[in-house]
Coordinates of C-alpha atoms and ligand atoms in Angstrom, one line a residue:
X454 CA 69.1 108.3 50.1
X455 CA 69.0 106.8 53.5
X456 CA 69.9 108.5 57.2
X457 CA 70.8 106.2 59.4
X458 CA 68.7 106.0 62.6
X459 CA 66.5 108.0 65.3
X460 CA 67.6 107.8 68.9
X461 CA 65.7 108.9 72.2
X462 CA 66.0 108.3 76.2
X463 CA 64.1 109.3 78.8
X464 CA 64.4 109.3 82.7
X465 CA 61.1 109.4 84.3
X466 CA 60.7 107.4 87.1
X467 CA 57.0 107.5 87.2
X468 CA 56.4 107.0 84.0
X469 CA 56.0 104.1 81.6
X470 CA 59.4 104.6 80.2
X471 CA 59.3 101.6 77.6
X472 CA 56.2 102.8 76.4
X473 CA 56.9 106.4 76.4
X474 CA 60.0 105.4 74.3
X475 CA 58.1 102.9 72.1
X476 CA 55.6 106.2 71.0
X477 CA 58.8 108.3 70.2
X478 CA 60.5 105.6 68.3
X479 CA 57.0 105.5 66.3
X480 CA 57.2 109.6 65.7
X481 CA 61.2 108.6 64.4
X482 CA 60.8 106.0 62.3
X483 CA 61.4 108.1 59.3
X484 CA 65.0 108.3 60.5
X485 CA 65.5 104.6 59.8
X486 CA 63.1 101.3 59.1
X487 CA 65.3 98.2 59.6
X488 CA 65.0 97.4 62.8
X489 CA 63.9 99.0 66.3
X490 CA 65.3 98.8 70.3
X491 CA 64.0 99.4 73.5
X492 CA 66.3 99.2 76.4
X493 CA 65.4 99.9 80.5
X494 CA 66.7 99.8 83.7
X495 CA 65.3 99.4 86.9
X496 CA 68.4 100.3 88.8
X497 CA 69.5 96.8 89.2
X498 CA 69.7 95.5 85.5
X499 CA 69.8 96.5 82.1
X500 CA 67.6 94.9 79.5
X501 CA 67.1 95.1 76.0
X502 CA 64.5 94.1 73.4
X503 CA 65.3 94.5 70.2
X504 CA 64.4 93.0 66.7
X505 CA 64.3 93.5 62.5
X506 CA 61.5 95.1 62.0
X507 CA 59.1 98.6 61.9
X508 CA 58.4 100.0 65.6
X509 CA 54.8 98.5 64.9
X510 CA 56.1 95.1 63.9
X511 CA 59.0 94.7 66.4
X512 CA 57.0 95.6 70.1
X513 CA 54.0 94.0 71.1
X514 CA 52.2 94.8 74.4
X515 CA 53.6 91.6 75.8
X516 CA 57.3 93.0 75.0
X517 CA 56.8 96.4 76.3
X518 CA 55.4 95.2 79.8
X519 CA 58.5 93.3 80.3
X520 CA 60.5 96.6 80.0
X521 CA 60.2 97.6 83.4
X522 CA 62.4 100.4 84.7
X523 CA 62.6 104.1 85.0
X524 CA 64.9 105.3 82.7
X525 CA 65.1 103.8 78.5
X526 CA 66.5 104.3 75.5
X527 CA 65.2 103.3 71.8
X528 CA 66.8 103.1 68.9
X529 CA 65.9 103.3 65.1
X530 CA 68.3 101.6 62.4
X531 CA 69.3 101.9 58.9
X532 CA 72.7 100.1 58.7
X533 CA 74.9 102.3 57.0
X534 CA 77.9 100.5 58.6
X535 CA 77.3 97.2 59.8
X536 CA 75.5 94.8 57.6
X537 CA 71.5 94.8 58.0
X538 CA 71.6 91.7 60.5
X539 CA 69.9 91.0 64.0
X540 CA 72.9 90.9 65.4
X541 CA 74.1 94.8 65.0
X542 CA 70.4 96.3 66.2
X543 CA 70.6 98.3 68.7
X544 CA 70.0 99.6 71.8
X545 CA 73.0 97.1 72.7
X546 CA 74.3 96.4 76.0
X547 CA 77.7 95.8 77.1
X548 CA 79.7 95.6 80.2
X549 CA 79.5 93.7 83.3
X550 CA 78.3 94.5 87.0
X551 CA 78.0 98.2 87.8
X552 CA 80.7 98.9 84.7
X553 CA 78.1 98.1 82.1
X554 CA 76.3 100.7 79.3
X555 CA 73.1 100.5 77.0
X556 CA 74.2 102.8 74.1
X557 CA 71.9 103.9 70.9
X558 CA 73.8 105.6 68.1
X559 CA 73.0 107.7 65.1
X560 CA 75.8 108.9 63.1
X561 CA 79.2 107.4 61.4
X562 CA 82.6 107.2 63.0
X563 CA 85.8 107.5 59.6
X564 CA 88.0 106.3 62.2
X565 CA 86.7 103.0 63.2
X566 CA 88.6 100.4 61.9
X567 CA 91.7 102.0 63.6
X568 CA 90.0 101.7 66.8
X569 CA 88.6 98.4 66.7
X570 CA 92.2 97.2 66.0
X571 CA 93.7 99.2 69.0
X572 CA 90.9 97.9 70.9
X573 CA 91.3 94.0 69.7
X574 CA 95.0 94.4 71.4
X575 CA 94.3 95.2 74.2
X576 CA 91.8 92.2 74.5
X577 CA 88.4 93.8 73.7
X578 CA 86.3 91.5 71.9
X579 CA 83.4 92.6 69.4
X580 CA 80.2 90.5 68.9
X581 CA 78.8 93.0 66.2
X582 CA 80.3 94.6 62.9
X583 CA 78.9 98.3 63.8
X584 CA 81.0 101.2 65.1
X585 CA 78.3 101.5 67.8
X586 CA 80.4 98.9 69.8
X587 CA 83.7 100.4 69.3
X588 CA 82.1 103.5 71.0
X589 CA 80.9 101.4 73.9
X590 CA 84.2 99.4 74.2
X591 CA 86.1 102.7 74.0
X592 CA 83.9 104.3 77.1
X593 CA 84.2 101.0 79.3
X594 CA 88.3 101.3 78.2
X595 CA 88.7 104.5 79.6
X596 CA 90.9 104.6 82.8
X597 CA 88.8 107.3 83.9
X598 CA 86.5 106.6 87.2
X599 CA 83.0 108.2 86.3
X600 CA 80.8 107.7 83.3
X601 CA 81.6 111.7 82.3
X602 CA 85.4 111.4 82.2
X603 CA 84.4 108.0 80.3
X604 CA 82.7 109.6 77.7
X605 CA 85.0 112.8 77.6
X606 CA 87.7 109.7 77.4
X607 CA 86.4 108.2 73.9
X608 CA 84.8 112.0 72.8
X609 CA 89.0 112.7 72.8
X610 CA 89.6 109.8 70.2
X611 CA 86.4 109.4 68.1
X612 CA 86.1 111.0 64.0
X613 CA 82.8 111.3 62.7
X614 CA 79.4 111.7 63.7
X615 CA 77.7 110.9 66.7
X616 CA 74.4 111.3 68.3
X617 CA 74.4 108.9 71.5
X618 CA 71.9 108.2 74.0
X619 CA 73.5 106.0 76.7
X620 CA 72.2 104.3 79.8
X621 CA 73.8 103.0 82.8
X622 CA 71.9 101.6 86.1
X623 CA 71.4 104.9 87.3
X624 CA 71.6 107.6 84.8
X625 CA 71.3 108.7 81.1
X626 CA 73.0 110.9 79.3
X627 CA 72.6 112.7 75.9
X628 CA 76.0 113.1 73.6
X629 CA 76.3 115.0 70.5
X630 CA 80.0 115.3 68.1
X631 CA 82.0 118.5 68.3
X632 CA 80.5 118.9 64.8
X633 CA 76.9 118.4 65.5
X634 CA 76.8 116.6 62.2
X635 CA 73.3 115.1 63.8
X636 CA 70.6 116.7 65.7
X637 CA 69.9 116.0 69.1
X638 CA 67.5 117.7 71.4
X639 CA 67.0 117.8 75.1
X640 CA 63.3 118.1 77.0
X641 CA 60.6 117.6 79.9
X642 CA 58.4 115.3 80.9
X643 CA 55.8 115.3 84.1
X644 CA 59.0 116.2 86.5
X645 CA 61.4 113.4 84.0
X646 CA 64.1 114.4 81.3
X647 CA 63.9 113.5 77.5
X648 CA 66.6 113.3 74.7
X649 CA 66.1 113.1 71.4
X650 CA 67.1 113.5 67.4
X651 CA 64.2 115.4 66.6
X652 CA 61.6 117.5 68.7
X653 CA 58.6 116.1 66.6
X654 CA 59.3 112.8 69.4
X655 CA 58.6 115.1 72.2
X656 CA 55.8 116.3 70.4
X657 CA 54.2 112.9 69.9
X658 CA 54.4 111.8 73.6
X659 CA 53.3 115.1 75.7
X660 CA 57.2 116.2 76.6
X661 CA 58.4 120.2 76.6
X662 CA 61.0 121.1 73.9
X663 CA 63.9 122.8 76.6
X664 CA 66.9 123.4 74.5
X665 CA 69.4 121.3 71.3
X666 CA 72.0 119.3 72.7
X667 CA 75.2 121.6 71.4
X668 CA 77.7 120.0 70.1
X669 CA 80.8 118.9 72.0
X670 CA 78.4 118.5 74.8
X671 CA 77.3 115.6 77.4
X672 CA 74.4 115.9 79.2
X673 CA 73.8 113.9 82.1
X674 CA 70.3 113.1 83.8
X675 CA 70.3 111.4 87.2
X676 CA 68.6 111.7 90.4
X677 CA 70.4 115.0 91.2
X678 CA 68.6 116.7 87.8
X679 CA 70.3 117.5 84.8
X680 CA 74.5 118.7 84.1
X681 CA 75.8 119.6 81.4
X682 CA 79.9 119.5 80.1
X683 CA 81.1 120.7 77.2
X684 CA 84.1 119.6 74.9
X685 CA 86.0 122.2 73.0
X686 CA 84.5 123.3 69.6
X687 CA 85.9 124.2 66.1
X688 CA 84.5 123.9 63.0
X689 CA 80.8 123.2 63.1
X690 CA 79.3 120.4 60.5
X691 CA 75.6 120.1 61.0
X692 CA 74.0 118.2 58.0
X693 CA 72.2 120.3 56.0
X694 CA 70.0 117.3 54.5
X695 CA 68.7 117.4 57.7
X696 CA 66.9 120.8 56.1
X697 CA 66.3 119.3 52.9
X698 CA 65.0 115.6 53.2
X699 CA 65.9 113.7 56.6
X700 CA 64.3 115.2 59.3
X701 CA 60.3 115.8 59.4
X702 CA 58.8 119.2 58.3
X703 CA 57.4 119.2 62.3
X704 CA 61.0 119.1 63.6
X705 CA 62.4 122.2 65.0
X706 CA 66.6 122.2 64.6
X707 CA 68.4 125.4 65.5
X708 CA 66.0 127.6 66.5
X709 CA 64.1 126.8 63.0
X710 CA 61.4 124.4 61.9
X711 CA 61.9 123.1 58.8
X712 CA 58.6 123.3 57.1
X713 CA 59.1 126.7 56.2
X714 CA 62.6 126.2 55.4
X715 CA 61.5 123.7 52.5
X716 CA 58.7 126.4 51.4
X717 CA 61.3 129.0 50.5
X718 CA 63.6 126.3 49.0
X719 CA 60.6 125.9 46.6
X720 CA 60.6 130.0 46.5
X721 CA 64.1 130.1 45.8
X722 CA 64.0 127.3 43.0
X723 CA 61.2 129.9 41.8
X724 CA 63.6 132.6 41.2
X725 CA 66.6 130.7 40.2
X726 CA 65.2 128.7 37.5
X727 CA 61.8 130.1 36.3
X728 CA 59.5 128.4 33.6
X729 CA 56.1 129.3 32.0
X730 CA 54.2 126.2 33.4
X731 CA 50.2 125.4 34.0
X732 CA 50.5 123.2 37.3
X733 CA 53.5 122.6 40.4
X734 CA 53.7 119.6 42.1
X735 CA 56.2 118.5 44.7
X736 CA 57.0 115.1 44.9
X737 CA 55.4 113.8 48.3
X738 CA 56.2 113.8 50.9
X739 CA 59.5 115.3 51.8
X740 CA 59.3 118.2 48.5
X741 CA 55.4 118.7 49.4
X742 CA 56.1 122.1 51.4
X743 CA 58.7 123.3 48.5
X744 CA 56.0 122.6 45.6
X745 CA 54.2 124.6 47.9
X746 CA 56.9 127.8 47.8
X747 CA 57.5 127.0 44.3
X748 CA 53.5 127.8 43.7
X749 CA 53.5 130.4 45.8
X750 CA 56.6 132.9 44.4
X751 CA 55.8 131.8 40.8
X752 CA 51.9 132.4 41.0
X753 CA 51.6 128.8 39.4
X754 CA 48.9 127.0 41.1
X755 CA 49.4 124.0 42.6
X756 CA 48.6 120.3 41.4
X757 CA 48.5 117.0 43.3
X758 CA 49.2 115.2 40.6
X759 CA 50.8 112.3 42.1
X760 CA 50.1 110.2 45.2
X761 CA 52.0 108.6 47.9
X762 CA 51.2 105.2 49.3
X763 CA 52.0 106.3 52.8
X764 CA 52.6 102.8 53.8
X765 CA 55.5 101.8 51.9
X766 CA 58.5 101.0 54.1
X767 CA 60.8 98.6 54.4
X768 CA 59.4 95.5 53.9
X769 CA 61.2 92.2 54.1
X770 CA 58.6 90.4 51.6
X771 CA 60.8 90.1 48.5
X772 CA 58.8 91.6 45.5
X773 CA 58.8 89.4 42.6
X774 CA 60.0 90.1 39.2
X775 CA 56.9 92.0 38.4
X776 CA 56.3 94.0 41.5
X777 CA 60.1 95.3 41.1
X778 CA 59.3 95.9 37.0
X779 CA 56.6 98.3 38.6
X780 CA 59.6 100.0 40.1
X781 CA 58.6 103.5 41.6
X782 CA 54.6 102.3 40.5
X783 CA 54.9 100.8 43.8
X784 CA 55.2 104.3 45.5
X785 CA 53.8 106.1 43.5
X786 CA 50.6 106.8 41.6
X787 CA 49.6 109.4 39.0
X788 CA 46.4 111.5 38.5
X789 CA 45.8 111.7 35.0
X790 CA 43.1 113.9 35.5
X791 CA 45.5 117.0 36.6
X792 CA 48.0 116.4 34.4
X793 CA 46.8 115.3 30.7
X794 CA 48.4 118.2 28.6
X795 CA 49.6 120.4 31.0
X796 CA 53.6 121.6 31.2
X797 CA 54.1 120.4 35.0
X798 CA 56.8 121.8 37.2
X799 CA 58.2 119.1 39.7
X800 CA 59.6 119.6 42.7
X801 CA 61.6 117.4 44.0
X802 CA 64.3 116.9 47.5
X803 CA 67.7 115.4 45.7
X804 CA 68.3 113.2 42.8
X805 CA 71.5 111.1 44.2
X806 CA 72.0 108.1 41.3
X807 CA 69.7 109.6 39.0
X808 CA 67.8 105.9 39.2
X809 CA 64.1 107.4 40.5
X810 CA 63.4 110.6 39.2
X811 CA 63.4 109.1 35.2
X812 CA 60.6 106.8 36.1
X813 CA 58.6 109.7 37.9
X814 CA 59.2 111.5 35.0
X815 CA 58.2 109.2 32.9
X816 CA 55.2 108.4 35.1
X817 CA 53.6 111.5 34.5
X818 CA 54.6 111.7 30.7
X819 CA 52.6 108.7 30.0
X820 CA 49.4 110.5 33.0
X821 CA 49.6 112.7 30.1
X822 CA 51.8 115.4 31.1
X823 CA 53.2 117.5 27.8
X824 CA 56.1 119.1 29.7
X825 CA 58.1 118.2 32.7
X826 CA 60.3 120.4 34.1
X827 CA 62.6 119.1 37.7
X828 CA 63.4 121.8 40.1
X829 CA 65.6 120.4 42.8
X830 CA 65.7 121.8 46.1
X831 CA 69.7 120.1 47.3
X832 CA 72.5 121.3 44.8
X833 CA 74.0 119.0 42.7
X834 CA 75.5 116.0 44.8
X835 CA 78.9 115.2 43.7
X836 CA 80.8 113.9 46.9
X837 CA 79.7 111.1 48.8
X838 CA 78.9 110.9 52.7
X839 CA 81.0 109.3 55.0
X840 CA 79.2 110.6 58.1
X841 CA 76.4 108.4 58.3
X842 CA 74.1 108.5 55.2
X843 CA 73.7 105.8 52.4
X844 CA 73.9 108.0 49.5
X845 CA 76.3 106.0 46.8
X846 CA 80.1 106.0 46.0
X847 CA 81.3 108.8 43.6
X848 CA 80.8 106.8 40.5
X849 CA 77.1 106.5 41.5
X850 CA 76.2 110.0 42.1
X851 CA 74.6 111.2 38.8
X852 CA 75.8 114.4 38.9
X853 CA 79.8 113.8 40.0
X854 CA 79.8 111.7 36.4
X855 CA 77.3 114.2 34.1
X856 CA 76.9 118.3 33.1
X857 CA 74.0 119.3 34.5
X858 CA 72.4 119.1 30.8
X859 CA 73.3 115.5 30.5
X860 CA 71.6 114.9 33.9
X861 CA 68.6 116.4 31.6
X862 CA 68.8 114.5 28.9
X863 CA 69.3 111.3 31.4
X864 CA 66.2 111.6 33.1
X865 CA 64.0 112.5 30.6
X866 CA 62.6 116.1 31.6
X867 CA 62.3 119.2 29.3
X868 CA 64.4 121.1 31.9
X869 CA 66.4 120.5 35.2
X870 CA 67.5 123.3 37.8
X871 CA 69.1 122.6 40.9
X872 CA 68.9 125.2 43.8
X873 CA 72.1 127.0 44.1
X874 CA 73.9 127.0 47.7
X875 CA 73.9 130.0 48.4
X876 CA 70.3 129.8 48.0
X877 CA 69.3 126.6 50.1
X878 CA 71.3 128.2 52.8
X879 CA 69.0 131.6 52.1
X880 CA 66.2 129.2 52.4
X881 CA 67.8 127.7 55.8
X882 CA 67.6 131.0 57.2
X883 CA 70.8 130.0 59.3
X884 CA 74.9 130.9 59.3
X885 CA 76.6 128.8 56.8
X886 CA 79.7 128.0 58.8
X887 CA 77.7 126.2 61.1
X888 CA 76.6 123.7 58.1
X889 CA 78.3 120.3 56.3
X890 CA 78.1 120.7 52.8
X891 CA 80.3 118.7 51.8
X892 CA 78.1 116.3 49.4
X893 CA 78.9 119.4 46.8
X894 CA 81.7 121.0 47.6
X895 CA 83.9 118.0 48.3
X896 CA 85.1 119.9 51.7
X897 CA 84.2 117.5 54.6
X898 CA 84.1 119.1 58.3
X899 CA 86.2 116.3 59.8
X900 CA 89.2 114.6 57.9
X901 CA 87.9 111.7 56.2
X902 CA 90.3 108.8 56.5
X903 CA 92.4 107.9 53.5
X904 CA 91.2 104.5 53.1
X905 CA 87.3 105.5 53.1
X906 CA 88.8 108.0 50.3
X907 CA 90.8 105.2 48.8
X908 CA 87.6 102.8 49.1
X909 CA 85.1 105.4 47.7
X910 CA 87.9 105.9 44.9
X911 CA 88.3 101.9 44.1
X912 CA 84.6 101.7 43.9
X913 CA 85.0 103.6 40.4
X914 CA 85.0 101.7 37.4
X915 CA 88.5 103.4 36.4
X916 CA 90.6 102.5 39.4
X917 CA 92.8 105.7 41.1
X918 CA 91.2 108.3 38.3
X919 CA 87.5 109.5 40.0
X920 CA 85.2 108.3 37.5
X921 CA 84.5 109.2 33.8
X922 CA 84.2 112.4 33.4
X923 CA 85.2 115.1 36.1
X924 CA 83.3 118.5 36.8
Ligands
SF4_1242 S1 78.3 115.0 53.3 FE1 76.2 115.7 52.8 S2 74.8 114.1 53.6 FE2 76.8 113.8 54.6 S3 76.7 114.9 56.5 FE3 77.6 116.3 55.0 S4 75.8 117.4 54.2 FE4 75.0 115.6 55.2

């Protein structure tokens, strides 16, 4: 399962913004690895650099010294609409004179296609295939005269998710859905401002943690300091895989950082679904701090018993036949050592098409393991996303098509529990209402448009009946 990118801005005029911005893009690239942006202005123009690529590959010293300026904004990218191409990375730029915007997104808008169309009529043309430029063309469409009532203007007619950071000759401003489906945070930096989706980037380059963005709300940074306008608020829809898997464990979100949240995910797997068992292991890295809370409430110490090559990431090397035969070999690799004959609890994030976690299991069956048992810190996933994460059609997910036992018997373990909801949001330590669940329960915060139904329907093998079997 993929989120689909990291965003940050900062406006520090005496400070290196580009590379500033290249250091927080580095502390986000967990939050996407296709392709990386960097754009500044120094008042007068607006410049972009941008490429395919990790943060490392894409941004030499060369590139960043040519990003003059004092305010930025960097972007991270996995495409989950727009096709992986050089064309849709972003930061992009659009506009012309003093009516043109650098904008960074992270998030999904259902309502898209609509707008594009409205937007072709009235003349707007479109040189990319992502919804980030039907944002920007809706802001520079506004009749509105400032770049707040602009925003507010396309705020009024976007669906979906949306974290923005967008820059204009002068200012930068911080823009987060009525929903808050994504995280955004606001801070300090040596007398400048920074925005970003998680706090572990202000972390990583010296900045103060002040305060989330909220949802509904705009902030906006320019030489007179920092304002802040708020849109209307309903239902809230913050993603709770945020909690679970996305975000890092050094992230604060709502008041809570999540390494301790994923510990007592572990505890709560503990109590739900108990087993007599010699070692616990989570799967690293993201299940790490639950294998931890698993070992913990059960009293069953904990095993490393399988370990990450840190430095697999998107690579645009094509494995051959072999290499992909290795399959999660590449990722992963067992310690016989801790696990020949011992019953081994595993703890593990999600299982989304049920493709990985057989060959993990079967990983450690042939390190020697006797018993495998999952414990699964997300409920089962049964609806798909449509708010900005590459998780799989209906058909795909495993557990919208099998009983929990047959999800079992599929991936080859001795016994499967999922962590209930009401426990992960025990384990979240926050109010439920102010979560998205809708990956299990099937009850989206924002109406999903018919035809990404209709599509995610027509994806099934059986058209207009949901898949196989239904539970
Ligand atoms: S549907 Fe699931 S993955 Fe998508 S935003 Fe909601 S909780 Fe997150």
């Amino acid at each position: 399962m993929h989120e689909c990118c990291g965003v940050f801005g900062v406006y520090a005029p005496n400070e290196d913004v580009a590379r500033l911005t290249f250091f927080a893009l580095f502390a986000l690239q967990h939050r996407g690895q296709e392709s990386a942006g960097i754009a500044t202005t120094d008042g007068k123009r607006l410049q972009v650099y941008a490429k395919m690529g990790l943060v490392s590959q894409v941004f030499s010293e060369d590139s960043l010294s040519r990003l003059s300026g004092d305010i930025a904004i960097g972007h991270n990218r996995y495409s989950t609409r727009g096709s992986s191409r050089v064309i849709n990375v972003q930061p992009i730029i659009v506009g012309s004179g003093s009516n043109t915007i650098a904008i960074a997104h992270n998030g999904n808008i259902v309502n898209a296609e609509h707008l594009r169309e409205e937007l072709c009529d009235l003349g707007y043309t479109f040189h990319t295939s992502t919804d980030t430029e039907v944002i920007v063309n809706l802001i520079l469409s506004s009749p509105d005269k400032d770049w707040v009532g602009k925003i507010r203007y396309a705020m009024h007619r976007l669906q979906g998710a949306y974290s923005l950071t967008i820059m204009t000759n002068h200012s930068l401003f911080g823009v987060r859905d009525p929903f808050g489906v994504r995280p955004l945070c606001l801070g300090s930096i040596n007398g400048g401002w920074v925005i970003a989706s998680e706090s572990c980037a202000l972390d990583h380059i010296g900045a103060s943690f002040i305060r989330e963005v909220e949802p509904g709300e705009i902030i906006s940074i320019t030489g007179n300091g920092v304002d802040s306008y708020r849109e209307e608020v309903g239902r809230r829809g913050l993603c709770i895989f945020e909690y679970i898997y996305f975000a890092r464990p050094d992230s604060v979100i709502n008041g809570r950082l999540l390494y301790p949240a994923r510990q007592a995910m572990g505890e709560g797997l503990a109590e739900e679904h108990a087993v007599d068992a010699d070692v616990v292991m989570g799967v690293p890295d993201s299940a790490t701090a639950a294998g931890i809370g698993y070992a913990q409430k059960s009293g069953i110490p904990l095993a490393e018993g399988l370990i990450k090559n840190r430095y697999v990431g998107r690579t645009f090397i094509e494995p051959d036949q072999r290499i992909r035969d290795l399959g999660v070999k590449l990722k992963f690799n067992p310690l016989p050592q801790m696990l020949d004959g011992k019953r081994v609890v595993v703890v593990d994030d999600s299982i989304v098409r049920g493709t990985t976690t057989p060959q993990v299991v079967k990983l450690l069956r042939r390190a020697g393991a006797r018993e495998v048992h999952m414990r699964i810190c997300a409920p089962p996933l049964r609806y798909p996303c449509f708010f900005g994460v590459d998780m799989a059609t209906r058909w795909e997910l495993i557990a919208a098509q099998k009983t929990i036992p047959e999800v079992r018997d599929f991936i080859g373990a001795d016994s499967l529990g999922y962590l209930s909801i009401d426990g992960l949001i025990k384990a979240v330590a926050l109010p439920k209402d102010i979560f998205c669940l809708a990956c299990f329960t099937g009850d989206y915060p924002i109406p999903v448009q018919l035809e990404m139904a209709k599509l995610a329907l027509e994806t099934m093998p059986q058209l207009g009946h949901p898949g196989g079997k239904q539970r």
